[in-house]
mmCIF file with all atom_site columns, C-alpha atoms in Angstrom:
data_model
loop_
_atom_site.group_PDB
_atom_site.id
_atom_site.type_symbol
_atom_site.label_atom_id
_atom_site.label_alt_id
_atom_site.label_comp_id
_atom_site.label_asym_id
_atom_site.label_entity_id
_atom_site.label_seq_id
_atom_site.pdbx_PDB_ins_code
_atom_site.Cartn_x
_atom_site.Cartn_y
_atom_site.Cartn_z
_atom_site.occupancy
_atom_site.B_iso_or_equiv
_atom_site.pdbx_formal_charge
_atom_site.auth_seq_id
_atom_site.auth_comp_id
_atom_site.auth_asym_id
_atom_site.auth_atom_id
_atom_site.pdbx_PDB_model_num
ATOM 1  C CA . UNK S 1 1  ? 0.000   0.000   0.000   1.00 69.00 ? 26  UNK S CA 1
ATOM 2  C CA . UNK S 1 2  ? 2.714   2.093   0.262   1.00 79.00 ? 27  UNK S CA 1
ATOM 3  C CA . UNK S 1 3  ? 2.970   3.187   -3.619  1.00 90.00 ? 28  UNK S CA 1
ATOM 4  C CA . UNK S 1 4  ? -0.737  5.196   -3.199  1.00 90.00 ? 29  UNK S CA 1
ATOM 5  C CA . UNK S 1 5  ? -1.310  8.413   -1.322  1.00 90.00 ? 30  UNK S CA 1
ATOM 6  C CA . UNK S 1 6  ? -5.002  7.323   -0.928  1.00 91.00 ? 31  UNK S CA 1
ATOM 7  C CA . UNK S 1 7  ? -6.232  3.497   -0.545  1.00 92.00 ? 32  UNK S CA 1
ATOM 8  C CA . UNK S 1 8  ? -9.614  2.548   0.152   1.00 95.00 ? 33  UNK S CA 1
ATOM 9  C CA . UNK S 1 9  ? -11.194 -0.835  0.998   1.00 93.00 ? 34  UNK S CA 1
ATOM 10 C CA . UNK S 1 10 ? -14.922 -1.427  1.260   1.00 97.00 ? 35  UNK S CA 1
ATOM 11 C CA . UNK S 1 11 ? -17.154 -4.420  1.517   1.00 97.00 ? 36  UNK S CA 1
ATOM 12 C CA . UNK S 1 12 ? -20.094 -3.854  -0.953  1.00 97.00 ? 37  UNK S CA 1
ATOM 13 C CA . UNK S 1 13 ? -22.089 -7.356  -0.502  1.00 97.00 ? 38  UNK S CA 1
ATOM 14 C CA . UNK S 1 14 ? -21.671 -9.606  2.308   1.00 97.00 ? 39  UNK S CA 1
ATOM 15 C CA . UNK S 1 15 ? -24.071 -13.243 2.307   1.00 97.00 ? 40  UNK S CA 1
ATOM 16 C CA . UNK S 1 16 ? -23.843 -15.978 5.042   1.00 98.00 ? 41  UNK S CA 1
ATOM 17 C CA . UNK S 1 17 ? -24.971 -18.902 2.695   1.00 97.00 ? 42  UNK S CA 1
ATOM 18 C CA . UNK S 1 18 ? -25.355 -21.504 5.635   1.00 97.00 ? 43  UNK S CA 1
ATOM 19 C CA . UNK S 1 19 ? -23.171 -24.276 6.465   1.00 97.00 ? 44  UNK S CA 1
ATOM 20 C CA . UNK S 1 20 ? -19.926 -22.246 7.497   1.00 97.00 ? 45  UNK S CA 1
ATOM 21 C CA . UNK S 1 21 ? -19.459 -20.833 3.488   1.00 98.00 ? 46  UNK S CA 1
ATOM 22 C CA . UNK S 1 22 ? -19.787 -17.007 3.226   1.00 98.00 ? 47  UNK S CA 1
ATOM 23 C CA . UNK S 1 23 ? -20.093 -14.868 -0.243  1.00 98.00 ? 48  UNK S CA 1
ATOM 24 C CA . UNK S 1 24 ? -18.772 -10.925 -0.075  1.00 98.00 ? 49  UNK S CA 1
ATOM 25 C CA . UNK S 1 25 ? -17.921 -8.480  -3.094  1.00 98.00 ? 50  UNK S CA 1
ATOM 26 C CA . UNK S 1 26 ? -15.111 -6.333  -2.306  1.00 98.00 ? 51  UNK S CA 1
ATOM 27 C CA . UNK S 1 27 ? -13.792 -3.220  -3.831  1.00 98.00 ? 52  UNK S CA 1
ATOM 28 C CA . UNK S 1 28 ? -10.192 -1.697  -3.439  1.00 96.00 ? 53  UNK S CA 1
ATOM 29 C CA . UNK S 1 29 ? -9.504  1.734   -4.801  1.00 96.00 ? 54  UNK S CA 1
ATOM 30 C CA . UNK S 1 30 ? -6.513  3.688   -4.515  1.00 95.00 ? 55  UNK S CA 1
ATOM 31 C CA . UNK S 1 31 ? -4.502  6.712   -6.055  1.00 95.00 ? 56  UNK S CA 1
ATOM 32 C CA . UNK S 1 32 ? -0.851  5.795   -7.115  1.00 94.00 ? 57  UNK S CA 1
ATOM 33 C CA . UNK S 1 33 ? 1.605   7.901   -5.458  1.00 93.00 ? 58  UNK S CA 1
ATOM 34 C CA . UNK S 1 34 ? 2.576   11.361  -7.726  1.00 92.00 ? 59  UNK S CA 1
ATOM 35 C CA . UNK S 1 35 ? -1.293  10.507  -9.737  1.00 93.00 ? 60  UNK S CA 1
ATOM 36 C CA . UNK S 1 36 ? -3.980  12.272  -10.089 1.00 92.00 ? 61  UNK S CA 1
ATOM 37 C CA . UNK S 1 37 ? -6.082  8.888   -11.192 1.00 94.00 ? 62  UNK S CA 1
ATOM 38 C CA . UNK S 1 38 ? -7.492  6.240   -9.189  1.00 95.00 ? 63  UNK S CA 1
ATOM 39 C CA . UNK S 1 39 ? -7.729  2.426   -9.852  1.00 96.00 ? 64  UNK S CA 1
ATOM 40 C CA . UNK S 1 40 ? -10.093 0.091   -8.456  1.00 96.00 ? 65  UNK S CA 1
ATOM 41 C CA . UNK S 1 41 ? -10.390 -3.644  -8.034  1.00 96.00 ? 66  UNK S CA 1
ATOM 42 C CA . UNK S 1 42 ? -13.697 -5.333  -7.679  1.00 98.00 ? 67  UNK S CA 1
ATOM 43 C CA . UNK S 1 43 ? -13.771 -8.781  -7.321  1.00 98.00 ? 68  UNK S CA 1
ATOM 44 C CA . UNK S 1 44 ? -15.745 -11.540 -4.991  1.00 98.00 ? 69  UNK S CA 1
ATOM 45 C CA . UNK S 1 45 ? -14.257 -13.951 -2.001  1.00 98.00 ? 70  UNK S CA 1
ATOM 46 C CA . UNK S 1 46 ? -15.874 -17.758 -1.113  1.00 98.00 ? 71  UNK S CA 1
ATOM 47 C CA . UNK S 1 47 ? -14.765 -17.806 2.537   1.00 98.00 ? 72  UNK S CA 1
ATOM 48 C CA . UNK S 1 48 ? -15.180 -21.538 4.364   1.00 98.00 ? 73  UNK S CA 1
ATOM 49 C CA . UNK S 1 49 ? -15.091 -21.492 8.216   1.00 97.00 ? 74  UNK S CA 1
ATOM 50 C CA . UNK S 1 50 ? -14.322 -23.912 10.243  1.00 96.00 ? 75  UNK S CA 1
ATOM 51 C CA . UNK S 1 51 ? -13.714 -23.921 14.503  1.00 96.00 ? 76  UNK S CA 1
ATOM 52 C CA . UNK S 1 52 ? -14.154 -20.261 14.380  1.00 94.00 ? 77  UNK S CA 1
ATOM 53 C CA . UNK S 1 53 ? -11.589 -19.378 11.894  1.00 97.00 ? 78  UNK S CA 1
ATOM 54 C CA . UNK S 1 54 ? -10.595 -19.631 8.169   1.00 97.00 ? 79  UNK S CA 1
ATOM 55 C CA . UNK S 1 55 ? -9.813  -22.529 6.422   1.00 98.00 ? 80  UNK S CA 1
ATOM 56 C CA . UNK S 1 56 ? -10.329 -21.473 3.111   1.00 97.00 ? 81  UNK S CA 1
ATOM 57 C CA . UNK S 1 57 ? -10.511 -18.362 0.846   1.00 98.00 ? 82  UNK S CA 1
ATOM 58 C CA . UNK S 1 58 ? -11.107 -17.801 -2.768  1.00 98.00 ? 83  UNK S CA 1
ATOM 59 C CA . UNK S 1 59 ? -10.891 -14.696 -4.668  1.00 98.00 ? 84  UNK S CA 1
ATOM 60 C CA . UNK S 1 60 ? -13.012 -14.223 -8.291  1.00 98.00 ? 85  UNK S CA 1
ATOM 61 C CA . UNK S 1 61 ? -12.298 -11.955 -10.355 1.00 97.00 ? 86  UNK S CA 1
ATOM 62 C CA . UNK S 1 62 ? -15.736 -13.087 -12.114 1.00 98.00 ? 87  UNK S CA 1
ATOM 63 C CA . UNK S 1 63 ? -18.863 -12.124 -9.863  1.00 98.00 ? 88  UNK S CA 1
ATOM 64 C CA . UNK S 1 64 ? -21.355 -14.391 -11.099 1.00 98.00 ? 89  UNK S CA 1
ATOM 65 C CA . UNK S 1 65 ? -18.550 -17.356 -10.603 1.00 98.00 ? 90  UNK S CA 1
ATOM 66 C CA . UNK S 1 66 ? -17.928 -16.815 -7.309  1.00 98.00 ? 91  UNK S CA 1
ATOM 67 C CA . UNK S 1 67 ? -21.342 -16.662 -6.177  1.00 98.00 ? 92  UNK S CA 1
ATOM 68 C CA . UNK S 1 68 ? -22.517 -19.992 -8.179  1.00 98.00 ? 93  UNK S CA 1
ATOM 69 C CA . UNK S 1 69 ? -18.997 -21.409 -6.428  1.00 98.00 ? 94  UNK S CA 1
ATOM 70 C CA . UNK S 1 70 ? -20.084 -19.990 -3.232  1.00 98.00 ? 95  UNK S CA 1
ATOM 71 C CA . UNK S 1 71 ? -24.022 -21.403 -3.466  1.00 97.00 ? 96  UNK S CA 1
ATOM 72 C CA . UNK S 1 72 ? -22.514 -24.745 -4.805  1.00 97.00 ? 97  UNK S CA 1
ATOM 73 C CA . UNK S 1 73 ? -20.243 -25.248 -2.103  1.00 97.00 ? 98  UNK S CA 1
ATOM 74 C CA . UNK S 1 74 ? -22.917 -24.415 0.484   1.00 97.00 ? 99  UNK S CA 1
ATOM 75 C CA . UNK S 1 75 ? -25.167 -26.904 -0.382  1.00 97.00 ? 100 UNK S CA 1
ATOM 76 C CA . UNK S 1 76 ? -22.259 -29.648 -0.644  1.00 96.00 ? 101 UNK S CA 1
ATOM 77 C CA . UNK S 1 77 ? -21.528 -28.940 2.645   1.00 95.00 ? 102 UNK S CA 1
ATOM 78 C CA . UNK S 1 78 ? -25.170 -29.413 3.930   1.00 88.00 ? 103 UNK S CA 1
#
């Protein structure tokens, strides 16, 4: 983070699908250092829980893929 005067992270969607698997989109934006311009990332996690903590994460750049991953996996692990 340290090449951008201004960084931003936000959570935009956030879905507890049941059976420990949870669905969020996420945006990063920043400004590079000596820019005027910003850049953003927006992409979507598949998060699997397990004791309390994480035992897997997946990042999509593809939306829709991540969410059909995400509702998949949930129902696998019912």
């Amino acid at each position: 983070m340290g090449s951008y005067e201004e960084y931003e992270f936000e959570a935009e969607d956030t879905l507890d699908l049941g059976n420990r698997v949870g669905f969020r989109v996420l945006i990063q934006k920043g400004r590079p250092v000596g820019t005027s311009g910003e850049v953003e990332l927006r992409y979507a996690s598949v998060t699997v829980w397990e004791d309390g903590k994480i035992a897997r994460n997946t990042n999509y750049g593809d939306i829709d893929e991540a969410r059909a991953a995400a509702e998949r996996l949930a129902e696998e692990r019912g």
